[in-house]
Amino acid sequence: MKKFYAFLLTMLLAAGVLAGCGESAEQPKEEKKVEEGQNAAFPVTIKDALDNEVVIESKPERIVSMIPSNTEIAFELGLGEEVVGVSDFDNYPPEATEKEKIGGMEFNVEKIISLNPDLVLAHASSAHNSEAGLQQLRDAGVAVLVVNDAKSFDQVFESIVMVGTAAGEKDKAEQIISDMKSKLEEIKTKAQDIKEEDRKSVFVEVSPAPEIYTAGAKTFMDEMLSAINAENIITEEGWPKMDPEAIIERNPDVIITTHGYYTEDAAGNVMKRDGWQDITAVKNKQVADVDSDMVTRSGPRIIEGVEELAKAVYPDVFK
């Protein structure tokens, strides 16, 4: 069960367990237009993932991020100095680990208020379970922006625009998105050259035996596999628990694990399992562990995660 809880925590932090609305940032009609190349003037009004209209009076100088994906977005936007508080789980970039900690799934309201933030970046994956604490922050005069729970590339782009607009860095956000889209198209173009007979079937293991959980249809991982022209052997939706016999029967060409951050020798563990010796992936030694944060955390590194996945599935194509 310990491994299962670790898996659930990863899903909460990265993909989320609640549906996010994924609304784009909106600016009030009365706002003045600015010259090309400049960021929007303040105040700005943004409709967040809970359909709240959040008014940000001036460019934030002190930001608290409540989830690692928001923190990675903020740092990519060049807001490292403005970030004064992060969650206990923040581990990237390295500078984020040096920031004040505000708690985990249960955040410390008093600690956040003591940091005197003018913007708190919350997240739709946990907002419904922490509404009382978020309201305390609003009552204290803090602007609370609930960022959408992204479950696709497009929704990640929306998250980046939302945070960028709130922080006065919309132009930078749009440039980041443009670069991400260009890199994704490069990967897709290369993957399109893979012949149908060479197309790989893949099993993604997000939690190891004895409680094996995987990424099924309509998940971020499923979209990533499609982007690299690979087939997900799991057609069930969401994050189903799998019977080992079902995996053996579906016989994937490649097995990808994402639990190496807490499982010793994750790939080797799969290779040594009783009864798995005849799986094509095991016979051909195409079992690899990839960085869980890069392939599940809905932030700027997600395209790097696609590339790492591509290298693991098609090492000869994506060298």
PDB file of C-alpha atoms in Angstrom:
ATOM      1  CA  MET A   1       0.000   0.000   0.000  1.00  0.00           C
ATOM      2  CA  LYS A   2       2.924   2.361   0.631  1.00  0.00           C
ATOM      3  CA  LYS A   3       3.792   2.255  -3.088  1.00  0.00           C
ATOM      4  CA  PHE A   4       0.159   2.886  -3.982  1.00  0.00           C
ATOM      5  CA  TYR A   5       0.031   6.010  -1.795  1.00  0.00           C
ATOM      6  CA  ALA A   6       3.211   7.253  -3.440  1.00  0.00           C
ATOM      7  CA  PHE A   7       1.542   6.717  -6.811  1.00  0.00           C
ATOM      8  CA  LEU A   8      -1.585   8.594  -5.710  1.00  0.00           C
ATOM      9  CA  LEU A   9       0.536  11.482  -4.448  1.00  0.00           C
ATOM     10  CA  THR A  10       2.305  11.678  -7.810  1.00  0.00           C
ATOM     11  CA  MET A  11      -1.028  11.797  -9.611  1.00  0.00           C
ATOM     12  CA  LEU A  12      -2.319  14.521  -7.271  1.00  0.00           C
ATOM     13  CA  LEU A  13       0.732  16.677  -7.789  1.00  0.00           C
ATOM     14  CA  ALA A  14       1.177  16.121 -11.497  1.00  0.00           C
ATOM     15  CA  ALA A  15      -1.959  15.204 -13.371  1.00  0.00           C
ATOM     16  CA  GLY A  16      -4.454  15.946 -10.603  1.00  0.00           C
ATOM     17  CA  VAL A  17      -7.498  13.994  -9.501  1.00  0.00           C
ATOM     18  CA  LEU A  18     -10.199  16.556 -10.082  1.00  0.00           C
ATOM     19  CA  ALA A  19     -11.421  17.969 -13.362  1.00  0.00           C
ATOM     20  CA  GLY A  20      -9.893  21.306 -14.193  1.00  0.00           C
ATOM     21  CA  CYS A  21     -11.745  23.856 -16.227  1.00  0.00           C
ATOM     22  CA  GLY A  22      -8.745  25.044 -18.210  1.00  0.00           C
ATOM     23  CA  GLU A  23     -10.112  28.544 -18.899  1.00  0.00           C
ATOM     24  CA  SER A  24      -7.814  30.950 -20.693  1.00  0.00           C
ATOM     25  CA  ALA A  25      -6.805  34.245 -19.137  1.00  0.00           C
ATOM     26  CA  GLU A  26      -9.113  37.115 -20.006  1.00  0.00           C
ATOM     27  CA  GLN A  27      -8.500  40.829 -19.818  1.00  0.00           C
ATOM     28  CA  PRO A  28     -11.204  43.449 -19.163  1.00  0.00           C
ATOM     29  CA  LYS A  29     -12.513  45.310 -22.171  1.00  0.00           C
ATOM     30  CA  GLU A  30     -11.680  48.679 -20.664  1.00  0.00           C
ATOM     31  CA  GLU A  31      -7.956  47.910 -20.525  1.00  0.00           C
ATOM     32  CA  LYS A  32      -5.695  50.148 -22.552  1.00  0.00           C
ATOM     33  CA  LYS A  33      -3.835  48.571 -25.448  1.00  0.00           C
ATOM     34  CA  VAL A  34      -0.080  48.481 -25.107  1.00  0.00           C
ATOM     35  CA  GLU A  35       2.617  48.692 -27.718  1.00  0.00           C
ATOM     36  CA  GLU A  36       3.660  45.476 -29.407  1.00  0.00           C
ATOM     37  CA  GLY A  37       6.311  43.609 -27.429  1.00  0.00           C
ATOM     38  CA  GLN A  38       5.149  44.964 -24.081  1.00  0.00           C
ATOM     39  CA  ASN A  39       3.182  43.143 -21.409  1.00  0.00           C
ATOM     40  CA  ALA A  40      -0.370  44.094 -20.493  1.00  0.00           C
ATOM     41  CA  ALA A  41      -0.853  47.053 -18.179  1.00  0.00           C
ATOM     42  CA  PHE A  42      -2.303  46.496 -14.724  1.00  0.00           C
ATOM     43  CA  PRO A  43      -4.807  45.992 -13.286  1.00  0.00           C
ATOM     44  CA  VAL A  44      -5.737  42.789 -15.087  1.00  0.00           C
ATOM     45  CA  THR A  45      -8.747  40.571 -14.509  1.00  0.00           C
ATOM     46  CA  ILE A  46      -8.356  36.842 -15.081  1.00  0.00           C
ATOM     47  CA  LYS A  47     -11.026  34.156 -15.001  1.00  0.00           C
ATOM     48  CA  ASP A  48      -9.384  31.246 -13.223  1.00  0.00           C
ATOM     49  CA  ALA A  49     -10.099  27.510 -13.275  1.00  0.00           C
ATOM     50  CA  LEU A  50     -12.988  27.881 -10.822  1.00  0.00           C
ATOM     51  CA  ASP A  51     -14.553  30.666 -12.903  1.00  0.00           C
ATOM     52  CA  ASN A  52     -13.556  33.248 -10.316  1.00  0.00           C
ATOM     53  CA  GLU A  53     -12.704  36.677 -11.703  1.00  0.00           C
ATOM     54  CA  VAL A  54      -9.376  37.458 -10.072  1.00  0.00           C
ATOM     55  CA  VAL A  55      -8.289  41.092 -10.146  1.00  0.00           C
ATOM     56  CA  ILE A  56      -4.552  41.722  -9.901  1.00  0.00           C
ATOM     57  CA  GLU A  57      -3.953  45.392  -9.230  1.00  0.00           C
ATOM     58  CA  SER A  58      -0.245  45.635 -10.019  1.00  0.00           C
ATOM     59  CA  LYS A  59       2.647  43.468 -11.157  1.00  0.00           C
ATOM     60  CA  PRO A  60       3.193  40.893  -8.378  1.00  0.00           C
ATOM     61  CA  GLU A  61       6.408  41.291  -6.419  1.00  0.00           C
ATOM     62  CA  ARG A  62       5.893  38.397  -3.982  1.00  0.00           C
ATOM     63  CA  ILE A  63       4.462  35.114  -5.262  1.00  0.00           C
ATOM     64  CA  VAL A  64       3.622  31.897  -3.413  1.00  0.00           C
ATOM     65  CA  SER A  65       3.216  28.729  -5.496  1.00  0.00           C
ATOM     66  CA  MET A  66       1.240  25.857  -4.023  1.00  0.00           C
ATOM     67  CA  ILE A  67       2.163  23.091  -6.485  1.00  0.00           C
ATOM     68  CA  PRO A  68       5.368  22.128  -8.369  1.00  0.00           C
ATOM     69  CA  SER A  69       3.943  22.671 -11.863  1.00  0.00           C
ATOM     70  CA  ASN A  70       3.056  26.285 -11.050  1.00  0.00           C
ATOM     71  CA  THR A  71       6.521  26.816  -9.599  1.00  0.00           C
ATOM     72  CA  GLU A  72       8.210  25.509 -12.746  1.00  0.00           C
ATOM     73  CA  ILE A  73       6.058  27.836 -14.852  1.00  0.00           C
ATOM     74  CA  ALA A  74       6.929  30.823 -12.664  1.00  0.00           C
ATOM     75  CA  PHE A  75      10.658  30.153 -12.820  1.00  0.00           C
ATOM     76  CA  GLU A  76      10.541  29.609 -16.594  1.00  0.00           C
ATOM     77  CA  LEU A  77       8.870  33.013 -16.845  1.00  0.00           C
ATOM     78  CA  GLY A  78      11.872  34.534 -15.076  1.00  0.00           C
ATOM     79  CA  LEU A  79      10.036  35.056 -11.781  1.00  0.00           C
ATOM     80  CA  GLY A  80      12.492  33.234  -9.539  1.00  0.00           C
ATOM     81  CA  GLU A  81      13.191  36.290  -7.400  1.00  0.00           C
ATOM     82  CA  GLU A  82       9.494  37.055  -7.011  1.00  0.00           C
ATOM     83  CA  VAL A  83       8.701  33.528  -5.776  1.00  0.00           C
ATOM     84  CA  VAL A  84       8.949  33.634  -1.976  1.00  0.00           C
ATOM     85  CA  GLY A  85       7.172  30.402  -1.036  1.00  0.00           C
ATOM     86  CA  VAL A  86       6.659  26.923  -2.517  1.00  0.00           C
ATOM     87  CA  SER A  87       5.151  23.582  -1.537  1.00  0.00           C
ATOM     88  CA  ASP A  88       7.075  20.918   0.337  1.00  0.00           C
ATOM     89  CA  PHE A  89       7.223  18.854  -2.861  1.00  0.00           C
ATOM     90  CA  ASP A  90       8.927  21.418  -5.090  1.00  0.00           C
ATOM     91  CA  ASN A  91      12.220  20.075  -6.423  1.00  0.00           C
ATOM     92  CA  TYR A  92      12.807  21.936  -9.701  1.00  0.00           C
ATOM     93  CA  PRO A  93      14.580  24.094 -10.563  1.00  0.00           C
ATOM     94  CA  PRO A  94      17.165  23.636  -7.790  1.00  0.00           C
ATOM     95  CA  GLU A  95      16.643  27.250  -6.700  1.00  0.00           C
ATOM     96  CA  ALA A  96      13.060  26.375  -5.777  1.00  0.00           C
ATOM     97  CA  THR A  97      14.259  24.058  -3.014  1.00  0.00           C
ATOM     98  CA  GLU A  98      15.777  27.069  -1.251  1.00  0.00           C
ATOM     99  CA  LYS A  99      12.467  28.924  -0.986  1.00  0.00           C
ATOM    100  CA  GLU A 100      10.281  29.027   2.131  1.00  0.00           C
ATOM    101  CA  LYS A 101       8.046  25.959   2.436  1.00  0.00           C
ATOM    102  CA  ILE A 102       4.307  26.434   2.931  1.00  0.00           C
ATOM    103  CA  GLY A 103       3.234  22.804   3.418  1.00  0.00           C
ATOM    104  CA  GLY A 104       2.033  20.006   1.211  1.00  0.00           C
ATOM    105  CA  MET A 105      -1.499  18.935   0.353  1.00  0.00           C
ATOM    106  CA  GLU A 106      -2.511  20.644   3.593  1.00  0.00           C
ATOM    107  CA  PHE A 107      -0.902  24.062   3.303  1.00  0.00           C
ATOM    108  CA  ASN A 108      -0.133  26.409   6.203  1.00  0.00           C
ATOM    109  CA  VAL A 109      -2.345  29.479   5.812  1.00  0.00           C
ATOM    110  CA  GLU A 110      -0.541  31.416   8.544  1.00  0.00           C
ATOM    111  CA  LYS A 111       2.826  30.710   6.944  1.00  0.00           C
ATOM    112  CA  ILE A 112       1.617  31.935   3.562  1.00  0.00           C
ATOM    113  CA  ILE A 113       0.187  35.138   5.026  1.00  0.00           C
ATOM    114  CA  SER A 114       3.452  35.739   6.916  1.00  0.00           C
ATOM    115  CA  LEU A 115       5.283  35.785   3.581  1.00  0.00           C
ATOM    116  CA  ASN A 116       3.170  38.795   2.596  1.00  0.00           C
ATOM    117  CA  PRO A 117       2.389  37.605  -0.959  1.00  0.00           C
ATOM    118  CA  ASP A 118       0.456  39.670  -3.453  1.00  0.00           C
ATOM    119  CA  LEU A 119      -0.276  36.588  -5.582  1.00  0.00           C
ATOM    120  CA  VAL A 120      -0.870  32.950  -4.640  1.00  0.00           C
ATOM    121  CA  LEU A 121      -0.846  30.352  -7.418  1.00  0.00           C
ATOM    122  CA  ALA A 122      -3.232  27.574  -6.395  1.00  0.00           C
ATOM    123  CA  HIS A 123      -4.297  24.583  -8.515  1.00  0.00           C
ATOM    124  CA  ALA A 124      -7.621  23.070  -9.578  1.00  0.00           C
ATOM    125  CA  SER A 125      -6.507  19.542  -8.633  1.00  0.00           C
ATOM    126  CA  SER A 126      -6.725  20.414  -4.937  1.00  0.00           C
ATOM    127  CA  ALA A 127      -8.703  23.674  -4.804  1.00  0.00           C
ATOM    128  CA  HIS A 128     -12.050  22.032  -4.008  1.00  0.00           C
ATOM    129  CA  ASN A 129     -10.544  20.267  -1.006  1.00  0.00           C
ATOM    130  CA  SER A 130      -8.860  23.411   0.307  1.00  0.00           C
ATOM    131  CA  GLU A 131     -11.464  26.071  -0.416  1.00  0.00           C
ATOM    132  CA  ALA A 132     -11.670  27.185   3.227  1.00  0.00           C
ATOM    133  CA  GLY A 133      -7.934  27.887   3.364  1.00  0.00           C
ATOM    134  CA  LEU A 134      -7.964  29.673  -0.001  1.00  0.00           C
ATOM    135  CA  GLN A 135     -10.852  31.835   1.198  1.00  0.00           C
ATOM    136  CA  GLN A 136      -8.834  32.765   4.282  1.00  0.00           C
ATOM    137  CA  LEU A 137      -6.114  34.018   1.969  1.00  0.00           C
ATOM    138  CA  ARG A 138      -8.630  36.015  -0.077  1.00  0.00           C
ATOM    139  CA  ASP A 139     -10.069  37.481   3.130  1.00  0.00           C
ATOM    140  CA  ALA A 140      -6.537  38.551   4.055  1.00  0.00           C
ATOM    141  CA  GLY A 141      -6.383  40.578   0.836  1.00  0.00           C
ATOM    142  CA  VAL A 142      -4.266  38.147  -1.195  1.00  0.00           C
ATOM    143  CA  ALA A 143      -5.050  37.565  -4.873  1.00  0.00           C
ATOM    144  CA  VAL A 144      -5.564  33.794  -5.275  1.00  0.00           C
ATOM    145  CA  LEU A 145      -5.368  32.415  -8.807  1.00  0.00           C
ATOM    146  CA  VAL A 146      -6.514  28.799  -9.269  1.00  0.00           C
ATOM    147  CA  VAL A 147      -4.600  27.465 -12.276  1.00  0.00           C
ATOM    148  CA  ASN A 148      -6.313  24.848 -14.450  1.00  0.00           C
ATOM    149  CA  ASP A 149      -5.612  21.145 -13.946  1.00  0.00           C
ATOM    150  CA  ALA A 150      -4.040  20.524 -17.354  1.00  0.00           C
ATOM    151  CA  LYS A 151      -4.656  17.135 -18.933  1.00  0.00           C
ATOM    152  CA  SER A 152      -3.397  17.894 -22.443  1.00  0.00           C
ATOM    153  CA  PHE A 153      -0.698  19.897 -24.198  1.00  0.00           C
ATOM    154  CA  ASP A 154      -3.164  22.672 -25.048  1.00  0.00           C
ATOM    155  CA  GLN A 155      -4.252  22.957 -21.428  1.00  0.00           C
ATOM    156  CA  VAL A 156      -0.607  23.228 -20.316  1.00  0.00           C
ATOM    157  CA  PHE A 157      -0.247  26.126 -22.738  1.00  0.00           C
ATOM    158  CA  GLU A 158      -3.347  27.715 -21.172  1.00  0.00           C
ATOM    159  CA  SER A 159      -1.785  27.340 -17.704  1.00  0.00           C
ATOM    160  CA  ILE A 160       1.382  29.097 -18.823  1.00  0.00           C
ATOM    161  CA  VAL A 161      -0.571  31.980 -20.370  1.00  0.00           C
ATOM    162  CA  MET A 162      -2.694  32.314 -17.241  1.00  0.00           C
ATOM    163  CA  VAL A 163       0.317  32.554 -14.920  1.00  0.00           C
ATOM    164  CA  GLY A 164       2.184  34.798 -17.354  1.00  0.00           C
ATOM    165  CA  THR A 165      -0.739  37.207 -17.619  1.00  0.00           C
ATOM    166  CA  ALA A 166      -1.156  37.333 -13.847  1.00  0.00           C
ATOM    167  CA  ALA A 167       2.525  38.054 -13.342  1.00  0.00           C
ATOM    168  CA  GLY A 168       2.867  40.665 -16.091  1.00  0.00           C
ATOM    169  CA  GLU A 169       4.865  38.323 -18.318  1.00  0.00           C
ATOM    170  CA  LYS A 170       2.320  37.404 -20.985  1.00  0.00           C
ATOM    171  CA  ASP A 171       4.745  38.059 -23.864  1.00  0.00           C
ATOM    172  CA  LYS A 172       7.317  35.759 -22.271  1.00  0.00           C
ATOM    173  CA  ALA A 173       4.617  33.125 -21.741  1.00  0.00           C
ATOM    174  CA  GLU A 174       3.636  33.234 -25.399  1.00  0.00           C
ATOM    175  CA  GLN A 175       7.275  32.886 -26.447  1.00  0.00           C
ATOM    176  CA  ILE A 176       7.700  29.854 -24.186  1.00  0.00           C
ATOM    177  CA  ILE A 177       4.595  28.276 -25.687  1.00  0.00           C
ATOM    178  CA  SER A 178       5.787  28.988 -29.210  1.00  0.00           C
ATOM    179  CA  ASP A 179       9.096  27.260 -28.462  1.00  0.00           C
ATOM    180  CA  MET A 180       7.306  24.287 -26.883  1.00  0.00           C
ATOM    181  CA  LYS A 181       4.998  23.905 -29.872  1.00  0.00           C
ATOM    182  CA  SER A 182       7.920  24.063 -32.300  1.00  0.00           C
ATOM    183  CA  LYS A 183       9.798  21.357 -30.394  1.00  0.00           C
ATOM    184  CA  LEU A 184       6.678  19.185 -30.223  1.00  0.00           C
ATOM    185  CA  GLU A 185       6.161  19.502 -33.975  1.00  0.00           C
ATOM    186  CA  GLU A 186       9.780  18.465 -34.573  1.00  0.00           C
ATOM    187  CA  ILE A 187       9.189  15.329 -32.514  1.00  0.00           C
ATOM    188  CA  LYS A 188       5.908  14.543 -34.261  1.00  0.00           C
ATOM    189  CA  THR A 189       7.458  15.064 -37.695  1.00  0.00           C
ATOM    190  CA  LYS A 190      10.286  12.664 -36.925  1.00  0.00           C
ATOM    191  CA  ALA A 191       7.820  10.142 -35.495  1.00  0.00           C
ATOM    192  CA  GLN A 192       5.665  10.254 -38.632  1.00  0.00           C
ATOM    193  CA  ASP A 193       8.542   8.695 -40.573  1.00  0.00           C
ATOM    194  CA  ILE A 194       8.287   5.518 -38.498  1.00  0.00           C
ATOM    195  CA  LYS A 195       6.809   2.786 -40.691  1.00  0.00           C
ATOM    196  CA  GLU A 196       3.636   1.056 -39.553  1.00  0.00           C
ATOM    197  CA  GLU A 197       5.440  -2.281 -39.213  1.00  0.00           C
ATOM    198  CA  ASP A 198       7.995  -0.619 -36.926  1.00  0.00           C
ATOM    199  CA  ARG A 199       5.409   1.083 -34.707  1.00  0.00           C
ATOM    200  CA  LYS A 200       5.821   0.036 -31.055  1.00  0.00           C
ATOM    201  CA  SER A 201       3.175  -0.999 -28.565  1.00  0.00           C
ATOM    202  CA  VAL A 202       3.892   0.353 -25.087  1.00  0.00           C
ATOM    203  CA  PHE A 203       2.929  -0.388 -21.500  1.00  0.00           C
ATOM    204  CA  VAL A 204       3.484   2.439 -19.008  1.00  0.00           C
ATOM    205  CA  GLU A 205       3.841   1.344 -15.387  1.00  0.00           C
ATOM    206  CA  VAL A 206       3.300   4.171 -12.913  1.00  0.00           C
ATOM    207  CA  SER A 207       3.166   1.978  -9.804  1.00  0.00           C
ATOM    208  CA  PRO A 208       5.037  -1.342  -9.464  1.00  0.00           C
ATOM    209  CA  ALA A 209       4.004  -4.840  -8.377  1.00  0.00           C
ATOM    210  CA  PRO A 210       2.177  -6.075  -6.466  1.00  0.00           C
ATOM    211  CA  GLU A 211      -0.273  -3.211  -7.152  1.00  0.00           C
ATOM    212  CA  ILE A 212       0.450  -2.327 -10.768  1.00  0.00           C
ATOM    213  CA  TYR A 213      -1.191   0.875 -11.984  1.00  0.00           C
ATOM    214  CA  THR A 214      -0.870   2.241 -15.491  1.00  0.00           C
ATOM    215  CA  ALA A 215      -1.753   5.193 -17.722  1.00  0.00           C
ATOM    216  CA  GLY A 216      -4.760   4.457 -19.895  1.00  0.00           C
ATOM    217  CA  ALA A 217      -6.762   6.287 -22.524  1.00  0.00           C
ATOM    218  CA  LYS A 218      -7.528   9.999 -22.119  1.00  0.00           C
ATOM    219  CA  THR A 219      -4.471  10.653 -19.961  1.00  0.00           C
ATOM    220  CA  PHE A 220      -1.493  12.902 -20.556  1.00  0.00           C
ATOM    221  CA  MET A 221       0.731   9.875 -21.075  1.00  0.00           C
ATOM    222  CA  ASP A 222      -1.624   8.491 -23.712  1.00  0.00           C
ATOM    223  CA  GLU A 223      -1.410  11.775 -25.647  1.00  0.00           C
ATOM    224  CA  MET A 224       2.374  11.681 -25.393  1.00  0.00           C
ATOM    225  CA  LEU A 225       2.494   8.159 -26.820  1.00  0.00           C
ATOM    226  CA  SER A 226       0.310   9.252 -29.717  1.00  0.00           C
ATOM    227  CA  ALA A 227       2.651  12.185 -30.359  1.00  0.00           C
ATOM    228  CA  ILE A 228       5.611   9.829 -30.825  1.00  0.00           C
ATOM    229  CA  ASN A 229       3.606   7.421 -33.008  1.00  0.00           C
ATOM    230  CA  ALA A 230       3.441   4.648 -30.411  1.00  0.00           C
ATOM    231  CA  GLU A 231       0.451   2.564 -29.331  1.00  0.00           C
ATOM    232  CA  ASN A 232      -0.719   2.420 -25.735  1.00  0.00           C
ATOM    233  CA  ILE A 233      -1.710  -1.193 -24.988  1.00  0.00           C
ATOM    234  CA  ILE A 234      -4.114   0.093 -22.313  1.00  0.00           C
ATOM    235  CA  THR A 235      -7.476   1.080 -23.785  1.00  0.00           C
ATOM    236  CA  GLU A 236      -9.217   1.521 -20.440  1.00  0.00           C
ATOM    237  CA  GLU A 237      -9.592   5.178 -19.447  1.00  0.00           C
ATOM    238  CA  GLY A 238      -7.726   6.862 -16.616  1.00  0.00           C
ATOM    239  CA  TRP A 239      -5.293   5.102 -14.309  1.00  0.00           C
ATOM    240  CA  PRO A 240      -6.477   1.484 -14.010  1.00  0.00           C
ATOM    241  CA  LYS A 241      -5.018  -1.195 -11.784  1.00  0.00           C
ATOM    242  CA  MET A 242      -3.759  -4.050 -13.968  1.00  0.00           C
ATOM    243  CA  ASP A 243      -3.626  -7.804 -13.502  1.00  0.00           C
ATOM    244  CA  PRO A 244      -0.109  -8.993 -14.470  1.00  0.00           C
ATOM    245  CA  GLU A 245      -1.663 -11.714 -16.631  1.00  0.00           C
ATOM    246  CA  ALA A 246      -3.462  -9.070 -18.696  1.00  0.00           C
ATOM    247  CA  ILE A 247      -0.156  -7.307 -19.364  1.00  0.00           C
ATOM    248  CA  ILE A 248       1.511 -10.572 -20.384  1.00  0.00           C
ATOM    249  CA  GLU A 249      -1.385 -11.319 -22.726  1.00  0.00           C
ATOM    250  CA  ARG A 250      -1.196  -7.885 -24.405  1.00  0.00           C
ATOM    251  CA  ASN A 251       2.560  -8.420 -24.893  1.00  0.00           C
ATOM    252  CA  PRO A 252       3.953  -4.875 -25.256  1.00  0.00           C
ATOM    253  CA  ASP A 253       7.022  -4.163 -27.375  1.00  0.00           C
ATOM    254  CA  VAL A 254       8.247  -1.622 -24.817  1.00  0.00           C
ATOM    255  CA  ILE A 255       7.685  -1.171 -21.092  1.00  0.00           C
ATOM    256  CA  ILE A 256       8.180   2.265 -19.544  1.00  0.00           C
ATOM    257  CA  THR A 257       8.291   2.772 -15.770  1.00  0.00           C
ATOM    258  CA  THR A 258       7.906   6.140 -14.062  1.00  0.00           C
ATOM    259  CA  HIS A 259       8.437   5.065 -10.449  1.00  0.00           C
ATOM    260  CA  GLY A 260      12.234   4.965 -10.387  1.00  0.00           C
ATOM    261  CA  TYR A 261      12.307   7.939  -8.026  1.00  0.00           C
ATOM    262  CA  TYR A 262      11.154   5.671  -5.197  1.00  0.00           C
ATOM    263  CA  THR A 263      11.749   2.151  -6.575  1.00  0.00           C
ATOM    264  CA  GLU A 264      15.300   0.798  -6.671  1.00  0.00           C
ATOM    265  CA  ASP A 265      16.229  -0.376 -10.190  1.00  0.00           C
ATOM    266  CA  ALA A 266      12.683  -0.036 -11.552  1.00  0.00           C
ATOM    267  CA  ALA A 267      13.532  -1.398 -15.009  1.00  0.00           C
ATOM    268  CA  GLY A 268      15.540  -4.304 -13.574  1.00  0.00           C
ATOM    269  CA  ASN A 269      12.637  -5.166 -11.290  1.00  0.00           C
ATOM    270  CA  VAL A 270      10.364  -5.572 -14.336  1.00  0.00           C
ATOM    271  CA  MET A 271      12.942  -7.677 -16.189  1.00  0.00           C
ATOM    272  CA  LYS A 272      13.172 -10.160 -13.300  1.00  0.00           C
ATOM    273  CA  ARG A 273       9.455 -10.744 -12.723  1.00  0.00           C
ATOM    274  CA  ASP A 274       8.260 -14.315 -12.816  1.00  0.00           C
ATOM    275  CA  GLY A 275       6.253 -15.083 -15.913  1.00  0.00           C
ATOM    276  CA  TRP A 276       7.296 -11.925 -17.782  1.00  0.00           C
ATOM    277  CA  GLN A 277      10.258 -13.499 -19.574  1.00  0.00           C
ATOM    278  CA  ASP A 278       8.276 -14.073 -22.773  1.00  0.00           C
ATOM    279  CA  ILE A 279       6.980 -10.504 -23.066  1.00  0.00           C
ATOM    280  CA  THR A 280       8.554  -8.957 -26.170  1.00  0.00           C
ATOM    281  CA  ALA A 281       9.774  -5.908 -24.223  1.00  0.00           C
ATOM    282  CA  VAL A 282      11.565  -8.105 -21.703  1.00  0.00           C
ATOM    283  CA  LYS A 283      13.035 -10.469 -24.304  1.00  0.00           C
ATOM    284  CA  ASN A 284      14.390  -7.499 -26.291  1.00  0.00           C
ATOM    285  CA  LYS A 285      15.448  -5.637 -23.152  1.00  0.00           C
ATOM    286  CA  GLN A 286      13.298  -2.646 -24.090  1.00  0.00           C
ATOM    287  CA  VAL A 287      12.396  -1.708 -20.541  1.00  0.00           C
ATOM    288  CA  ALA A 288      13.300   1.780 -19.356  1.00  0.00           C
ATOM    289  CA  ASP A 289      12.554   4.161 -16.521  1.00  0.00           C
ATOM    290  CA  VAL A 290      11.878   7.817 -17.328  1.00  0.00           C
ATOM    291  CA  ASP A 291      11.816  10.853 -15.061  1.00  0.00           C
ATOM    292  CA  SER A 292       8.314  10.933 -13.579  1.00  0.00           C
ATOM    293  CA  ASP A 293       8.280  14.717 -13.149  1.00  0.00           C
ATOM    294  CA  MET A 294       9.132  15.327 -16.799  1.00  0.00           C
ATOM    295  CA  VAL A 295       6.359  13.121 -18.168  1.00  0.00           C
ATOM    296  CA  THR A 296       3.612  13.880 -15.640  1.00  0.00           C
ATOM    297  CA  ARG A 297       4.151  17.409 -14.347  1.00  0.00           C
ATOM    298  CA  SER A 298       2.065  19.827 -16.410  1.00  0.00           C
ATOM    299  CA  GLY A 299       4.648  22.545 -16.854  1.00  0.00           C
ATOM    300  CA  PRO A 300       7.261  23.833 -19.312  1.00  0.00           C
ATOM    301  CA  ARG A 301       9.343  20.629 -19.209  1.00  0.00           C
ATOM    302  CA  ILE A 302       6.526  18.435 -20.517  1.00  0.00           C
ATOM    303  CA  ILE A 303       7.868  18.557 -24.095  1.00  0.00           C
ATOM    304  CA  GLU A 304      11.273  17.467 -22.809  1.00  0.00           C
ATOM    305  CA  GLY A 305       9.363  14.584 -21.257  1.00  0.00           C
ATOM    306  CA  VAL A 306       7.924  13.685 -24.659  1.00  0.00           C
ATOM    307  CA  GLU A 307      11.426  13.620 -26.080  1.00  0.00           C
ATOM    308  CA  GLU A 308      12.703  11.399 -23.263  1.00  0.00           C
ATOM    309  CA  LEU A 309       9.787   9.057 -23.839  1.00  0.00           C
ATOM    310  CA  ALA A 310      10.553   8.999 -27.573  1.00  0.00           C
ATOM    311  CA  LYS A 311      14.185   8.094 -26.888  1.00  0.00           C
ATOM    312  CA  ALA A 312      13.109   5.249 -24.603  1.00  0.00           C
ATOM    313  CA  VAL A 313      10.567   3.830 -27.096  1.00  0.00           C
ATOM    314  CA  TYR A 314      12.474   4.478 -30.350  1.00  0.00           C
ATOM    315  CA  PRO A 315      16.174   4.749 -29.377  1.00  0.00           C
ATOM    316  CA  ASP A 316      17.317   4.281 -32.981  1.00  0.00           C
ATOM    317  CA  VAL A 317      15.109   7.116 -34.260  1.00  0.00           C
ATOM    318  CA  PHE A 318      15.514   9.617 -31.425  1.00  0.00           C
ATOM    319  CA  LYS A 319      19.207   9.424 -30.665  1.00  0.00           C
TER     320      LYS A 319
END
